[in-house]
Coordinates of C-alpha atoms in Angstrom, one line a residue:
Chain A
M1 CA 0.0 0.0 0.0
F2 CA 1.4 3.4 -1.1
A3 CA -0.3 6.6 -0.4
L4 CA 0.2 10.3 -0.3
S5 CA -1.1 12.2 2.8
E6 CA -1.9 15.8 3.3
E7 CA -2.7 14.8 6.9
P8 CA 0.3 14.7 9.3
L9 CA 1.7 11.1 9.4
E10 CA 2.0 11.5 13.1
N11 CA -1.8 11.3 13.3
I12 CA -2.0 8.0 11.4
D13 CA -1.7 4.4 12.8
L14 CA 1.1 3.5 10.4
K15 CA 2.1 0.1 11.7
G16 CA -1.2 -1.3 12.6
P17 CA -1.7 -3.2 9.4
L18 CA 1.8 -4.7 9.6
V19 CA 0.9 -6.9 12.6
R20 CA 0.9 -10.6 11.5
R21 CA 1.4 -13.9 13.3
D22 CA 3.8 -15.1 10.7
A23 CA 6.1 -12.1 10.8
G24 CA 9.4 -12.4 12.6
A25 CA 10.9 -9.0 11.6
C26 CA 9.7 -5.5 11.0
V27 CA 11.9 -2.8 9.6
E28 CA 10.7 0.8 9.5
F29 CA 12.2 3.9 8.0
R30 CA 11.2 7.4 8.9
G31 CA 12.4 10.5 7.1
M32 CA 12.0 13.7 9.2
V33 CA 12.5 17.3 8.4
R34 CA 15.8 18.3 10.0
D35 CA 17.0 21.7 11.1
A36 CA 20.0 22.0 8.8
N37 CA 21.2 21.1 5.3
Q38 CA 24.4 21.9 3.5
G39 CA 25.4 24.2 6.3
K40 CA 22.2 26.2 6.0
E41 CA 19.6 26.5 8.8
V42 CA 16.3 25.1 7.6
S43 CA 13.1 26.6 8.9
S44 CA 10.5 24.5 7.0
L45 CA 10.0 22.2 4.0
E46 CA 7.3 22.2 1.3
Y47 CA 6.3 19.1 -0.6
Q48 CA 4.5 19.2 -4.0
A49 CA 3.4 16.0 -5.7
Y50 CA 2.0 15.0 -9.0
A51 CA -0.5 12.9 -7.1
G52 CA -1.8 10.6 -9.7
L53 CA 1.6 9.6 -11.1
A54 CA 3.2 9.5 -7.6
E55 CA 0.7 7.0 -6.4
K56 CA 1.1 4.9 -9.5
E57 CA 4.9 5.0 -9.3
G58 CA 4.8 4.3 -5.5
T59 CA 2.6 1.4 -6.0
K60 CA 4.9 0.1 -8.7
I61 CA 7.9 0.4 -6.4
L62 CA 6.2 -1.6 -3.7
K63 CA 5.2 -4.3 -6.2
E64 CA 8.8 -4.6 -7.4
T65 CA 9.8 -4.9 -3.8
T66 CA 7.5 -7.8 -3.1
E67 CA 8.9 -9.5 -6.2
K68 CA 12.5 -8.9 -5.4
F69 CA 12.5 -9.7 -1.7
E70 CA 10.8 -12.2 0.5
V71 CA 8.5 -9.9 2.3
L72 CA 5.0 -10.4 3.8
E73 CA 3.9 -6.8 3.5
A74 CA 5.4 -3.5 2.5
R75 CA 3.8 -0.1 3.0
C76 CA 4.7 3.5 2.5
L77 CA 3.1 6.9 3.2
H78 CA 4.5 10.2 1.9
R79 CA 3.5 13.6 3.2
T80 CA 2.6 16.6 1.0
G81 CA 2.2 20.2 2.0
H82 CA 4.2 22.4 4.3
L83 CA 6.2 20.7 7.0
Q84 CA 8.0 21.9 10.1
I85 CA 11.3 20.7 11.7
G86 CA 10.8 17.3 13.2
D87 CA 7.7 16.5 11.1
L88 CA 7.5 13.1 9.5
A89 CA 7.9 13.4 5.7
V90 CA 7.9 9.7 4.7
W91 CA 7.4 6.4 6.4
V92 CA 8.3 2.9 5.1
G93 CA 7.4 -0.3 6.9
V94 CA 8.2 -3.8 5.9
V95 CA 7.5 -7.1 7.6
S96 CA 9.0 -10.4 6.7
V97 CA 9.8 -13.8 8.1
H98 CA 13.5 -13.2 8.3
R99 CA 15.2 -9.9 9.1
S100 CA 17.6 -9.6 6.2
D101 CA 14.7 -9.4 3.7
A102 CA 13.0 -6.7 5.7
F103 CA 16.2 -4.6 5.9
A104 CA 16.9 -5.0 2.2
A105 CA 13.3 -4.3 1.1
C106 CA 12.9 -1.2 3.3
K107 CA 16.1 0.3 2.0
Y108 CA 15.2 -0.5 -1.6
I109 CA 11.9 1.2 -1.3
I110 CA 13.2 4.5 0.2
D111 CA 16.2 4.5 -2.3
E112 CA 13.9 4.0 -5.3
L113 CA 11.2 6.4 -4.2
K114 CA 13.7 9.2 -3.6
Q115 CA 14.8 8.8 -7.2
R116 CA 11.5 8.1 -8.9
L117 CA 8.5 9.5 -7.2
P118 CA 7.2 12.7 -8.8
I119 CA 7.5 14.7 -5.6
W120 CA 9.4 17.9 -5.1
K121 CA 10.6 19.6 -2.0
K122 CA 11.5 23.1 -1.4
E123 CA 13.6 24.1 1.6
H124 CA 13.0 27.3 3.3
Y125 CA 16.0 28.7 5.2
T126 CA 16.1 30.9 8.3
N127 CA 18.0 33.5 6.3
G128 CA 15.0 33.9 4.1
D129 CA 16.3 32.0 1.1
S130 CA 14.6 28.9 -0.3
G131 CA 15.4 26.3 -3.0
W132 CA 14.1 23.2 -4.7
I133 CA 16.1 20.1 -3.8
R134 CA 17.2 17.5 -6.3
S135 CA 17.9 14.0 -5.2
D136 CA 20.3 13.3 -8.1
S137 CA 23.0 15.6 -6.8
P138 CA 25.8 14.4 -4.6
S139 CA 25.0 16.2 -1.4
A140 CA 22.4 15.8 1.2
P141 CA 18.9 17.3 1.8
A142 CA 17.1 18.0 5.0
T143 CA 15.4 14.6 5.5
G144 CA 18.2 12.1 5.5
G145 CA 18.6 11.6 1.7
D146 CA 20.8 13.1 -0.8
G147 CA 20.3 16.3 -2.7
E148 CA 20.9 20.0 -3.0
P149 CA 18.9 23.0 -3.9
S150 CA 18.3 23.3 -7.6
N151 CA 18.0 27.0 -7.6
Chain B
M1 CA -7.6 25.2 -36.4
N2 CA -4.7 23.9 -38.5
A3 CA -4.6 20.1 -38.9
D4 CA -1.3 19.9 -37.0
Q5 CA -2.6 22.0 -34.2
K6 CA -3.4 20.3 -30.9
A7 CA -4.9 21.5 -27.6
V8 CA -3.0 20.0 -24.7
S9 CA -3.2 20.4 -20.9
L10 CA 0.0 21.2 -19.1
L11 CA 0.6 20.8 -15.4
Y12 CA 3.6 22.5 -13.7
F13 CA 5.4 21.6 -10.6
A14 CA 8.2 23.0 -8.5
L15 CA 10.6 25.3 -10.3
L16 CA 8.6 25.1 -13.6
R17 CA 5.5 26.2 -11.7
E18 CA 7.3 29.1 -10.2
Q19 CA 8.9 30.2 -13.5
R20 CA 5.6 29.8 -15.3
G21 CA 3.6 31.5 -12.5
L22 CA 0.8 29.0 -12.7
S23 CA 0.2 25.3 -12.0
A24 CA -1.9 24.3 -15.0
E25 CA -2.8 25.7 -18.4
S26 CA -4.2 24.7 -21.7
C27 CA -2.0 25.3 -24.7
S28 CA -2.3 25.1 -28.4
T29 CA 0.7 23.7 -30.2
T30 CA 1.9 22.3 -33.5
A31 CA 4.7 20.3 -31.8
A32 CA 4.8 16.7 -32.9
T33 CA 6.6 15.3 -29.9
A34 CA 6.9 16.0 -26.2
G35 CA 10.5 17.1 -26.8
E36 CA 9.5 19.6 -29.4
L37 CA 6.8 20.9 -27.1
Y38 CA 9.3 21.5 -24.3
A39 CA 11.6 23.3 -26.7
E40 CA 8.7 25.6 -27.6
L41 CA 7.7 26.2 -24.0
K42 CA 11.3 26.7 -22.8
E43 CA 11.8 29.5 -25.2
K44 CA 8.4 31.1 -24.7
H45 CA 8.6 31.1 -20.9
E46 CA 12.3 31.2 -20.4
F47 CA 12.5 28.1 -18.4
S48 CA 15.9 27.6 -16.9
L49 CA 15.8 23.8 -16.8
S50 CA 17.2 22.0 -19.8
R51 CA 15.5 18.9 -21.2
N52 CA 18.3 16.7 -19.7
D53 CA 17.1 17.7 -16.3
L54 CA 13.5 16.7 -16.9
R55 CA 11.4 13.6 -17.3
V56 CA 8.1 13.8 -19.1
S57 CA 4.7 12.1 -18.5
V58 CA 1.8 12.0 -20.9
N59 CA -1.7 11.1 -19.5
G60 CA -0.2 9.9 -16.2
D61 CA 2.6 7.7 -17.6
F62 CA 6.3 8.3 -17.9
V63 CA 7.2 8.5 -21.6
D64 CA 10.2 9.4 -23.8
F65 CA 10.7 12.8 -25.2
S66 CA 10.1 11.3 -28.6
Q67 CA 6.5 10.5 -27.6
T68 CA 4.0 11.8 -30.2
I69 CA 1.5 14.1 -28.7
A70 CA -2.2 14.2 -29.5
D71 CA -5.0 16.5 -29.0
G72 CA -6.4 16.4 -25.5
D73 CA -3.2 15.0 -23.9
E74 CA -2.3 15.9 -20.3
I75 CA 1.5 16.6 -20.4
V76 CA 3.8 17.2 -17.5
F77 CA 7.5 18.1 -17.7
L78 CA 8.9 16.9 -14.4
P79 CA 11.8 18.8 -12.8
P80 CA 14.4 16.8 -10.8
V81 CA 12.5 15.0 -8.0
A82 CA 13.4 14.7 -4.3
G83 CA 10.9 12.6 -2.4
G84 CA 11.5 11.4 1.1
Chain C
M1 CA 21.1 2.9 25.7
F2 CA 20.8 -0.9 26.0
A3 CA 18.4 -2.5 28.4
L4 CA 16.8 -5.8 29.2
S5 CA 13.1 -5.7 30.0
E6 CA 10.8 -8.1 31.8
E7 CA 8.0 -5.7 31.1
P8 CA 6.4 -6.1 27.6
L9 CA 8.1 -3.7 25.2
E10 CA 4.6 -2.9 23.8
N11 CA 4.1 -0.9 27.1
I12 CA 7.2 1.2 26.6
D13 CA 7.6 4.4 24.7
L14 CA 10.5 3.1 22.7
K15 CA 11.0 5.9 20.2
G16 CA 10.4 8.9 22.4
P17 CA 14.0 9.6 23.2
L18 CA 15.0 9.4 19.5
V19 CA 13.2 12.6 18.6
R20 CA 15.8 15.2 17.6
R21 CA 15.7 18.3 15.5
D22 CA 19.0 17.4 13.8
A23 CA 17.8 13.9 12.8
G24 CA 16.8 13.3 9.2
A25 CA 16.4 9.5 9.3
C26 CA 15.2 6.9 11.8
V27 CA 15.5 3.2 11.2
E28 CA 13.8 0.7 13.6
F29 CA 14.0 -3.0 13.8
R30 CA 11.4 -5.1 15.6
G31 CA 11.8 -8.8 16.2
M32 CA 8.6 -10.5 17.0
V33 CA 7.7 -14.1 18.0
R34 CA 6.3 -15.8 15.0
D35 CA 4.0 -18.7 14.7
A36 CA 6.3 -21.1 12.9
N37 CA 10.0 -22.1 12.7
Q38 CA 11.6 -24.9 10.7
G39 CA 8.3 -26.2 9.7
K40 CA 7.1 -26.5 13.3
E41 CA 4.2 -24.6 14.8
V42 CA 5.5 -22.4 17.6
S43 CA 3.2 -21.8 20.6
S44 CA 5.5 -19.5 22.7
L45 CA 9.0 -18.4 23.4
E46 CA 11.0 -18.2 26.6
Y47 CA 14.0 -15.9 27.0
Q48 CA 16.7 -16.3 29.6
A49 CA 19.5 -13.8 30.0
Y50 CA 22.7 -13.5 32.0
A51 CA 21.5 -10.0 32.9
G52 CA 24.7 -8.3 34.1
L53 CA 26.8 -9.5 31.2
A54 CA 24.0 -9.0 28.6
E55 CA 23.7 -5.4 29.6
K56 CA 27.4 -4.9 29.5
E57 CA 27.7 -6.6 26.1
G58 CA 24.7 -4.8 24.7
T59 CA 26.1 -1.4 25.8
K60 CA 29.4 -2.4 24.1
I61 CA 27.7 -3.2 20.8
L62 CA 25.9 0.2 20.9
K63 CA 29.2 2.0 21.6
E64 CA 30.9 0.2 18.7
T65 CA 28.0 1.3 16.5
T66 CA 28.3 4.9 17.3
E67 CA 32.1 4.6 16.5
K68 CA 31.6 2.8 13.2
F69 CA 28.7 4.7 11.8
E70 CA 27.6 8.4 11.7
V71 CA 24.6 8.1 14.1
L72 CA 23.1 10.6 16.5
E73 CA 21.6 8.0 18.8
A74 CA 21.2 4.2 19.0
R75 CA 19.0 2.3 21.4
C76 CA 18.0 -1.2 22.0
L77 CA 15.7 -3.1 24.3
H78 CA 15.5 -6.8 24.7
R79 CA 12.7 -8.8 26.4
T80 CA 13.2 -11.6 28.9
G81 CA 10.6 -14.0 30.1
H82 CA 7.8 -15.9 28.5
L83 CA 6.5 -14.4 25.2
Q84 CA 3.5 -15.3 23.1
I85 CA 3.1 -15.2 19.3
G86 CA 3.2 -11.6 18.0
D87 CA 5.0 -10.3 21.1
L88 CA 7.9 -8.0 20.6
A89 CA 11.2 -9.7 21.6
V90 CA 13.7 -7.0 20.6
W91 CA 13.6 -3.4 19.4
V92 CA 16.5 -1.5 17.9
G93 CA 16.1 2.2 17.0
V94 CA 18.7 4.4 15.3
V95 CA 18.6 8.1 14.3
S96 CA 21.1 9.8 12.0
V97 CA 21.4 12.7 9.7
H98 CA 21.5 10.6 6.6
R99 CA 19.5 7.4 6.0
S100 CA 22.3 5.1 4.9
D101 CA 24.0 5.4 8.3
A102 CA 20.8 4.6 10.1
F103 CA 20.2 1.5 8.0
A104 CA 23.7 0.2 8.4
A105 CA 23.9 0.9 12.1
C106 CA 20.5 -0.7 12.8
K107 CA 21.5 -3.9 10.9
Y108 CA 24.9 -4.0 12.6
I109 CA 23.3 -3.9 16.1
I110 CA 20.8 -6.6 15.5
D111 CA 23.3 -8.9 13.7
E112 CA 25.9 -8.5 16.5
L113 CA 23.5 -8.9 19.4
K114 CA 22.1 -12.1 18.0
Q115 CA 25.6 -13.5 18.0
R116 CA 27.0 -12.0 21.1
L117 CA 24.4 -11.2 23.8
P118 CA 24.2 -13.9 26.5
I119 CA 20.5 -14.5 26.0
W120 CA 18.9 -17.8 25.3
K121 CA 15.6 -18.7 23.8
K122 CA 13.6 -21.8 24.1
E123 CA 10.9 -22.5 21.5
H124 CA 7.8 -24.3 22.7
Y125 CA 5.9 -26.1 19.9
T126 CA 2.2 -26.8 19.6
N127 CA 3.1 -30.5 19.5
G128 CA 4.4 -30.3 23.0
D129 CA 8.2 -30.4 22.1
S130 CA 10.5 -27.6 23.0
G131 CA 14.1 -26.7 22.2
W132 CA 16.8 -24.1 22.8
I133 CA 17.7 -22.2 19.7
R134 CA 21.2 -21.4 18.6
S135 CA 21.9 -18.4 16.4
D136 CA 25.2 -19.9 15.0
S137 CA 23.4 -22.6 13.0
P138 CA 22.3 -22.1 9.4
S139 CA 18.6 -22.1 9.7
A140 CA 16.1 -19.8 11.1
P141 CA 14.4 -19.2 14.5
A142 CA 11.0 -17.8 15.3
T143 CA 11.9 -14.2 15.5
G144 CA 13.4 -13.3 12.1
G145 CA 17.0 -14.3 12.8
D146 CA 18.9 -17.5 12.2
G147 CA 19.1 -20.5 14.4
E148 CA 17.8 -24.0 15.1
P149 CA 16.9 -25.9 18.3
S150 CA 20.0 -27.1 20.0
N151 CA 18.3 -30.1 21.6
Chain D
M1 CA 41.0 -26.9 52.6
N2 CA 43.8 -27.8 50.3
A3 CA 46.0 -24.9 49.0
D4 CA 44.8 -25.7 45.4
Q5 CA 41.2 -25.8 46.5
K6 CA 38.9 -22.9 45.5
A7 CA 35.3 -22.1 46.2
V8 CA 33.7 -20.7 43.1
S9 CA 30.1 -19.7 42.2
L10 CA 28.5 -21.1 39.1
L11 CA 25.5 -19.8 37.2
Y12 CA 23.7 -22.0 34.7
F13 CA 21.6 -20.9 31.8
A14 CA 19.5 -22.6 29.1
L15 CA 20.4 -26.2 28.4
L16 CA 23.1 -26.4 31.1
R17 CA 20.5 -25.1 33.7
E18 CA 18.1 -27.9 32.6
Q19 CA 20.8 -30.6 32.7
R20 CA 22.1 -29.4 36.0
G21 CA 18.6 -29.0 37.4
L22 CA 19.5 -25.7 39.1
S23 CA 20.4 -22.2 38.1
A24 CA 23.3 -21.5 40.6
E25 CA 25.5 -23.3 43.0
S26 CA 28.7 -23.0 44.9
C27 CA 31.4 -25.5 44.1
S28 CA 34.8 -26.5 45.5
T29 CA 37.4 -27.3 42.8
T30 CA 41.1 -27.8 42.3
A31 CA 40.9 -26.9 38.6
A32 CA 43.4 -24.3 37.7
T33 CA 41.6 -22.9 34.6
A34 CA 38.1 -22.4 33.4
G35 CA 38.7 -25.1 30.8
E36 CA 39.7 -27.7 33.5
L37 CA 36.7 -26.7 35.6
Y38 CA 34.3 -27.3 32.7
A39 CA 35.9 -30.7 32.0
E40 CA 35.3 -31.6 35.6
L41 CA 31.7 -30.4 35.6
K42 CA 30.9 -32.0 32.2
E43 CA 31.9 -35.4 33.5
K44 CA 30.2 -35.0 36.9
H45 CA 26.9 -33.7 35.6
E46 CA 27.0 -35.4 32.1
F47 CA 26.6 -32.1 30.3
S48 CA 25.9 -32.8 26.6
L49 CA 27.6 -29.6 25.3
S50 CA 31.2 -29.8 24.4
R51 CA 33.6 -27.0 25.3
N52 CA 33.6 -25.9 21.6
D53 CA 30.0 -25.0 21.9
L54 CA 30.5 -22.7 24.9
R55 CA 31.9 -19.4 25.9
V56 CA 33.0 -18.7 29.4
S57 CA 32.8 -15.6 31.6
V58 CA 34.5 -15.0 34.9
N59 CA 33.2 -12.2 37.2
G60 CA 31.1 -10.7 34.4
D61 CA 33.6 -10.6 31.6
F62 CA 34.1 -12.9 28.7
V63 CA 37.4 -14.8 29.1
D64 CA 39.4 -17.6 27.4
F65 CA 39.1 -21.1 28.7
S66 CA 42.8 -20.8 29.7
Q67 CA 41.8 -18.2 32.3
T68 CA 43.2 -19.0 35.7
I69 CA 40.4 -19.2 38.3
A70 CA 40.6 -17.9 41.8
D71 CA 38.8 -18.4 45.1
G72 CA 35.5 -16.5 45.0
D73 CA 35.1 -16.2 41.2
E74 CA 31.7 -16.2 39.6
I75 CA 32.0 -18.4 36.6
V76 CA 29.5 -19.0 33.8
F77 CA 29.7 -21.4 31.0
L78 CA 27.5 -20.0 28.2
P79 CA 25.7 -22.3 25.9
P80 CA 25.2 -21.1 22.2
V81 CA 23.2 -17.9 22.4
A82 CA 20.2 -16.7 20.4
G83 CA 19.1 -13.2 21.2
G84 CA 16.6 -11.3 19.2

């Protein structure tokens, strides 16, 4: 299950559907808005998504994941809208019988979606500047990934 | 309306939305492919992103820039993404 | 912070202390008691620990982790006592600036503690059998790791 | 008490606890090393685990089987572990 959410992910029972009697391992990834990037103080983050295509591509990534790895279930929610420091931007949860599959699958999902989802993020800095981040550049954005402002 | 002329819908996101100053528009074009259409728009609206920076989708699917466009298509030029 | 817990981990606010403004990524691992292992139906699991040494060794693993990887914080809690299917046996949580560090650190912690912590687990099967699991054998135990009954 | 004779505390876990039928005991031994002590105990209590399956700790630290033991030591022979 992949979904975009305008609602804060903090208000959602993310893990509930991952509870299974046959699951031995659960790996979760959370990407949060952090207070600094590339030496600049970040004040907030804004996410835009091309919703229809993002949900299609997100669903495709999860389907690939269940084909590539031995997982029982994989889920991902991604925020849109204006986020503050500490807010949850993305959550990935995977359950499997054995732990190595859950780790590999969870990492695959977040790596792929950072490259492929039609979602854009703009960093707002405390000095008043702002910039769109690109995940294909070598340095790191404010949520634990890689990227730098594109303008 | 010229036989080559098509009416397409455009959606803009991120930097393109800011440079265009709007998030969606209808546009009449004689461009045969998505690539030709972007070249047209880039010149007209002075978009800073080159085609190499972009991906393109037509009617909700990723396609190549060589994709032929048809009347009524929804076309999106996607700036470099950064989910997560 | 490493700790053993006789109290169900479900009753504990595990992630609370991991909230930080400078964290961009959080990776968590949960090992749960699953309902089958090696083709046998598992009814419950019993954990024994040499508490003093386990806490010392767990603390050492976390210290190694913060030396090896760029993490802001790493925590782990391990249950002891008698657990039922679905119960949380172990939880590992890591926060970092970038996600790759959090993934690598979280995996390192669970891999090491499965090999090194003086904790023993006995599987009870629905057919009335039971057996102590060893993590150094090639097959898999009832909580997402590797091991087989040692008797 | 013989000069070689030491009183040590033993803790048992998992399979060794079951085979010994208790979780702790005091024991008087003339064994010089942890390895010698295990050999003694293995024979006396018919433990099924061989020394190669075990690790040993003395006074709360992992040590080698060649570790010399002293009066008052707390000694634990650790069966194969399986945390998590």
